[in-house]
Short mmCIF file of C-alpha atoms in Angstrom, two decimals:
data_model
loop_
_atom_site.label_atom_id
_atom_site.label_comp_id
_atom_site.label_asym_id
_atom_site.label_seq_id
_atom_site.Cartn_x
_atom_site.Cartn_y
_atom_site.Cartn_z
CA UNK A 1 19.39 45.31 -52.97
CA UNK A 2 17.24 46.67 -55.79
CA UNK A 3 14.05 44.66 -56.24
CA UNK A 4 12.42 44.06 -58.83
CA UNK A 5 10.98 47.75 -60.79
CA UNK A 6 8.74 48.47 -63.20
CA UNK A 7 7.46 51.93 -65.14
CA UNK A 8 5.42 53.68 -65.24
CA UNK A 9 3.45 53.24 -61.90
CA UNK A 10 0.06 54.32 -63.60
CA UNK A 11 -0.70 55.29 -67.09
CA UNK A 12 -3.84 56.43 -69.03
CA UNK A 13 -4.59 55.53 -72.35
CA UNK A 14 -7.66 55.81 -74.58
CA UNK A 15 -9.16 53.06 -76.84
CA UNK A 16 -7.04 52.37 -79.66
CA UNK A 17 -3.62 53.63 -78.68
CA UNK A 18 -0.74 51.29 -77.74
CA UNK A 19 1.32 51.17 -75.08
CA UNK A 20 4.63 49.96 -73.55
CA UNK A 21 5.16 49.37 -70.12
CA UNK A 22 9.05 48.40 -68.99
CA UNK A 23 10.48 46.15 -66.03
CA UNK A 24 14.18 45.80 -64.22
CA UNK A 25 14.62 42.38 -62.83
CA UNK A 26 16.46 41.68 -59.72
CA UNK A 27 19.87 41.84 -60.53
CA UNK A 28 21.05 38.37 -61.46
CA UNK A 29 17.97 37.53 -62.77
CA UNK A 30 17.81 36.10 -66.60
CA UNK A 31 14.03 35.47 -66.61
CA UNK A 32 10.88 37.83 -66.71
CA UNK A 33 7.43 37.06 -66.90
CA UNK A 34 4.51 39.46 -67.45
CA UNK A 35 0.79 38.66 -65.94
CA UNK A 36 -1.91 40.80 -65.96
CA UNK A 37 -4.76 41.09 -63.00
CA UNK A 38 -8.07 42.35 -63.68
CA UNK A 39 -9.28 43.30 -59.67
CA UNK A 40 -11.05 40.61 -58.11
CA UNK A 41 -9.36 38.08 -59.97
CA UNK A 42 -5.48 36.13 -59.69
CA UNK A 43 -2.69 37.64 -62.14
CA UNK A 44 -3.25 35.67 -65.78
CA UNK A 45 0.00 34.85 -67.55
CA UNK A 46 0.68 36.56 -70.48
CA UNK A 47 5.02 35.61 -71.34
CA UNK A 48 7.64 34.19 -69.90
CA UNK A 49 11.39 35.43 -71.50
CA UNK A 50 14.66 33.53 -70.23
CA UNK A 51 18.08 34.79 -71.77
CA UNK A 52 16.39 36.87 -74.48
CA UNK A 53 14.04 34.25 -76.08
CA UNK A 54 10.32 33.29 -75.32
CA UNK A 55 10.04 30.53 -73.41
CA UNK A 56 6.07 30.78 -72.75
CA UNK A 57 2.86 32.18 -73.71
CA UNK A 58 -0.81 32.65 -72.30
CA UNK A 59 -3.71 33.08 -74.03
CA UNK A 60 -3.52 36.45 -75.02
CA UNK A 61 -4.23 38.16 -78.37
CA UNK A 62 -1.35 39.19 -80.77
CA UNK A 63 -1.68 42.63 -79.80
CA UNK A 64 0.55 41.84 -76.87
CA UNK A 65 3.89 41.68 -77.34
CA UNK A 66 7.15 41.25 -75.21
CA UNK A 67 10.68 41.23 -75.84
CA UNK A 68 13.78 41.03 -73.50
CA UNK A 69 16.66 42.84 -73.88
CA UNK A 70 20.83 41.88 -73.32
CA UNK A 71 20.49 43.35 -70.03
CA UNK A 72 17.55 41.29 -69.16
CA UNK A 73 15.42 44.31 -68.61
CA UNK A 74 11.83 43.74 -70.47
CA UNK A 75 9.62 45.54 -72.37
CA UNK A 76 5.24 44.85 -72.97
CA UNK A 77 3.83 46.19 -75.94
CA UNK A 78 -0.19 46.36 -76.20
CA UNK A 79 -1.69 47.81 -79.11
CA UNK A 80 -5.03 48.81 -80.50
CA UNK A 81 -6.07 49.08 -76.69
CA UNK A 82 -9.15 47.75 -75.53
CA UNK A 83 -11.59 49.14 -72.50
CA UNK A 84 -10.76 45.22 -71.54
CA UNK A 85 -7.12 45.68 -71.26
CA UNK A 86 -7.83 48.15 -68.09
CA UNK A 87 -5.49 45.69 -65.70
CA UNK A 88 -2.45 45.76 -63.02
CA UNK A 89 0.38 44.48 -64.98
CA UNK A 90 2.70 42.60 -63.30
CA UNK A 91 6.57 41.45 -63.71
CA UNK A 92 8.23 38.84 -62.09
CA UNK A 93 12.13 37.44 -62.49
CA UNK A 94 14.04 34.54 -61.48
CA UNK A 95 16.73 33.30 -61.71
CA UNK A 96 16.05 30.93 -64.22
CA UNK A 97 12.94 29.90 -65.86
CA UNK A 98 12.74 27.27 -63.62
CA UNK A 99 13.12 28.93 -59.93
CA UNK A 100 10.39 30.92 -57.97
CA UNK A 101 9.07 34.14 -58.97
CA UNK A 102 9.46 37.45 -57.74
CA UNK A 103 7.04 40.52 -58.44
CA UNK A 104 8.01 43.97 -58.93
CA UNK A 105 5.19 46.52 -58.03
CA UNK A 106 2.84 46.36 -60.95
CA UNK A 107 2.11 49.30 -63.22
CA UNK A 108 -1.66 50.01 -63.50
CA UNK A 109 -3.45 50.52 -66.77
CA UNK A 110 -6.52 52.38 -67.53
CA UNK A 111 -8.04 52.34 -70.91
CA UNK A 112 -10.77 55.09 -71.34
CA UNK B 1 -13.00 23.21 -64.61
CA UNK B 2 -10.87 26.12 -63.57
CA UNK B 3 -6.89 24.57 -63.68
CA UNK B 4 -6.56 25.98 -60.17
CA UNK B 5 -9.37 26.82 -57.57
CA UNK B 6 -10.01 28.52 -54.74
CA UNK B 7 -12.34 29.79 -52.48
CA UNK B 8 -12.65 33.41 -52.76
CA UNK B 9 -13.95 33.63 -48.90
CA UNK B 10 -13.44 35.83 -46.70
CA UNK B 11 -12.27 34.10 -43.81
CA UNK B 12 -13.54 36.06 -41.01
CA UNK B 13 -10.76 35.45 -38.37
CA UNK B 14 -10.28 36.46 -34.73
CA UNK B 15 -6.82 37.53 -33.85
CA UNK B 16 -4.77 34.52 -32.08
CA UNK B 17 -7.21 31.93 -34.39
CA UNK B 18 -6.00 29.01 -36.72
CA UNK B 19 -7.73 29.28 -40.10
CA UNK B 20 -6.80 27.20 -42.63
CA UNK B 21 -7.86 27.08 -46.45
CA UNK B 22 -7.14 24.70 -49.62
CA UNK B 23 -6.27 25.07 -52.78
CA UNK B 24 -7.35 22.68 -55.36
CA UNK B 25 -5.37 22.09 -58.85
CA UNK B 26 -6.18 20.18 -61.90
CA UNK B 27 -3.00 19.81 -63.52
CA UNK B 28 -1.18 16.16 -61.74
CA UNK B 29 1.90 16.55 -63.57
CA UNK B 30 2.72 19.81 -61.45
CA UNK B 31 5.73 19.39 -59.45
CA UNK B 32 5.90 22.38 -57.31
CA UNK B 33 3.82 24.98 -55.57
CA UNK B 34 3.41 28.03 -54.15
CA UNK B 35 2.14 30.35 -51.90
CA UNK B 36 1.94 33.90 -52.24
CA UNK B 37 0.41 37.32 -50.56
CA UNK B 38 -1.19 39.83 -52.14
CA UNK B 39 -2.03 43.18 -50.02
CA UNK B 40 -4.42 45.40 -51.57
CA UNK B 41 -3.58 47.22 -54.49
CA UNK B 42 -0.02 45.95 -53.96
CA UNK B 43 2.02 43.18 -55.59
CA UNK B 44 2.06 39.70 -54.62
CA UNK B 45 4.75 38.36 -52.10
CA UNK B 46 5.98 34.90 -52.17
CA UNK B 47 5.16 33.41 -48.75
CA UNK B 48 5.73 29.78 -49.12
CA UNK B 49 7.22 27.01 -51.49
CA UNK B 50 5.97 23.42 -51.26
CA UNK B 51 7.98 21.09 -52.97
CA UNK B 52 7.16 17.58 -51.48
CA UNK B 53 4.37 16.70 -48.67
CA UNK B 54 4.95 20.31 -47.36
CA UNK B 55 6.69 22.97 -45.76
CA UNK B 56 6.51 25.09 -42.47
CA UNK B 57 7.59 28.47 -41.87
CA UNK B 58 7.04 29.61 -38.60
CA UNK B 59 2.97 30.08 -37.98
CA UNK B 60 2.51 29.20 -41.56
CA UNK B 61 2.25 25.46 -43.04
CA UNK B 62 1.80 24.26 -46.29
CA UNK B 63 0.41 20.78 -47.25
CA UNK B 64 -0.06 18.94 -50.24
CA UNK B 65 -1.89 16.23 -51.24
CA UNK B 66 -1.02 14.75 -54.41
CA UNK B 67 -3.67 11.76 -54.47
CA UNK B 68 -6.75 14.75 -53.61
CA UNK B 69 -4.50 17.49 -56.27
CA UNK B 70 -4.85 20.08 -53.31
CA UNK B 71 -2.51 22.14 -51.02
CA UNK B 72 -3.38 23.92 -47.90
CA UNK B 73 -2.58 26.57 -46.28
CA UNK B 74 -2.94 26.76 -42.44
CA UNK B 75 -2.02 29.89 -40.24
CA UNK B 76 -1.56 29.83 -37.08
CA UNK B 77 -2.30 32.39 -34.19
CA UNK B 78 -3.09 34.85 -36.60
CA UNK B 79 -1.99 38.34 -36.63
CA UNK B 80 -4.07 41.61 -37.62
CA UNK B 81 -1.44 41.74 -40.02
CA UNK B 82 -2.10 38.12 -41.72
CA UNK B 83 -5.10 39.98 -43.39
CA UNK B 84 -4.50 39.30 -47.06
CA UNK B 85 -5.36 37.80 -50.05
CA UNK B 86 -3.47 34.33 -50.37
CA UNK B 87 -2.66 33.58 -53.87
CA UNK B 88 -2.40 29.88 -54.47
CA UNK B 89 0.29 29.13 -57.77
CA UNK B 90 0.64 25.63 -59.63
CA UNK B 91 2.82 25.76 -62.74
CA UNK B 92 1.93 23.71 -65.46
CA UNK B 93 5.11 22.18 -66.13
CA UNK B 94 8.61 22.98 -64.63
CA UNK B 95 9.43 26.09 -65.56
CA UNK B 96 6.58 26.92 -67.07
CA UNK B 97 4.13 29.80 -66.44
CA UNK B 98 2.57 30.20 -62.96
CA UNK B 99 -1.17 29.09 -63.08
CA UNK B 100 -2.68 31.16 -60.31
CA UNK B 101 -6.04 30.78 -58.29
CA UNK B 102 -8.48 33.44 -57.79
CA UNK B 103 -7.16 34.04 -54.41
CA UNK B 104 -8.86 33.68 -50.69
CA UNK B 105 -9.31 36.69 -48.55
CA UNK B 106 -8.59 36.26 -44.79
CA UNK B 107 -9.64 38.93 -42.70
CA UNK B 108 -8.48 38.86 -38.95
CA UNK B 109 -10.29 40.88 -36.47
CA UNK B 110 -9.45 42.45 -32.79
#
């Protein structure tokens, strides 16, 4: 069975564009959640999407956006990239909101 | 203070060696908790689920202590392979986003 995947792998970006970075739950799966890891540090919750609506949100700036589609795939927008936003970026699914998380293989930013 | 803490480390570790580590949360209405792996440069890996006192899974046990607000994790005879950084999760509410810590880095030597 197909884990959980995520595109690209690695992308480069310069300060100022925007970017969009996609994930395939585990089939089954209604809920995604997207963190972001700076190295050295634990992944930092940025959303959490069950059946298509938003069911949480860290404490990142509105230039992050998410959105989950009918086949529960998800999508991360960042724009007006920041040196800052240089991260792994991580998606999870579960079954539900409520159920334990599994990680798909990260796709890792750099912002020059 | 941070909502869940841990200490970075390392754990230096000699192969067939108990270590064990806690994880301290600030957060008392959290219901459940978690363990998870993270190899380097790879994604994390669930390893453990503690739902009540704790949970065992083979050399690997999990206890919490509601009273203290800390889990632990304790391996034992550790494996080369064990080396790792253990990612300790409280969610803030059920169902709500997964607090992580800052991770502790075993290492386990020949």
């Amino acid at each position: 069975d197909a884990g959980v995947t995520q595109s690209p792998t690695h992308l480069i970006k310069t300060r100022g564009q925007h970017v969009t970075l996609r994930c395939s739950p585990i089939s089954g799966h209604k809920s995604v959640s997207w963190y972001q890891q700076v190295l050295g540090q634990g992944p930092q919750f940025i959303f959490q999407y069950y059946e298509k609506e938003e069911r949480g949100r860290g404490n990142f700036p509105d230039r992050f956006s998410a959105r989950q589609f009918p086949n529960y795939s998800s999508e991360l927008n960042v724009n007006a990239l920041l040196l800052g936003d240089s991260a792994l970026y991580l998606c999870a699914s579960s079954l539900d909101w409520l159920n334990e998380q599994f990680f798909g293989p990260g796709t890792r930013l750099t912002v020059l | 203070r941070k909502e869940v803490e841990q200490d970075p480390g390392p754990f230096n570790v000699p192969e067939g060696a108990t270590v064990a580590f806690n994880c301290t949360y600030s957060n008392s209405a959290s219901q459940s908790f978690f363990w998870y792996r993270q190899d380097c440069r790879k994604e994390p890996k669930l390893l453990m689920s503690v739902y009540s006192s704790g949970n065992e899974d083979g050399r690997f046990t999990a206890q919490l202590n509601r009273a203290s607000q800390y889990i632990s994790l304790l391996i034992r005879d550790s494996k080369l392979s064990d080396s790792a950084t253990y990612l300790c999760v409280a969610p803030k509410a059920a169902g709500n986003k997964l607090t992580f810590g800052g991770g502790t880095r075993v290492l386990v030597k020949p």
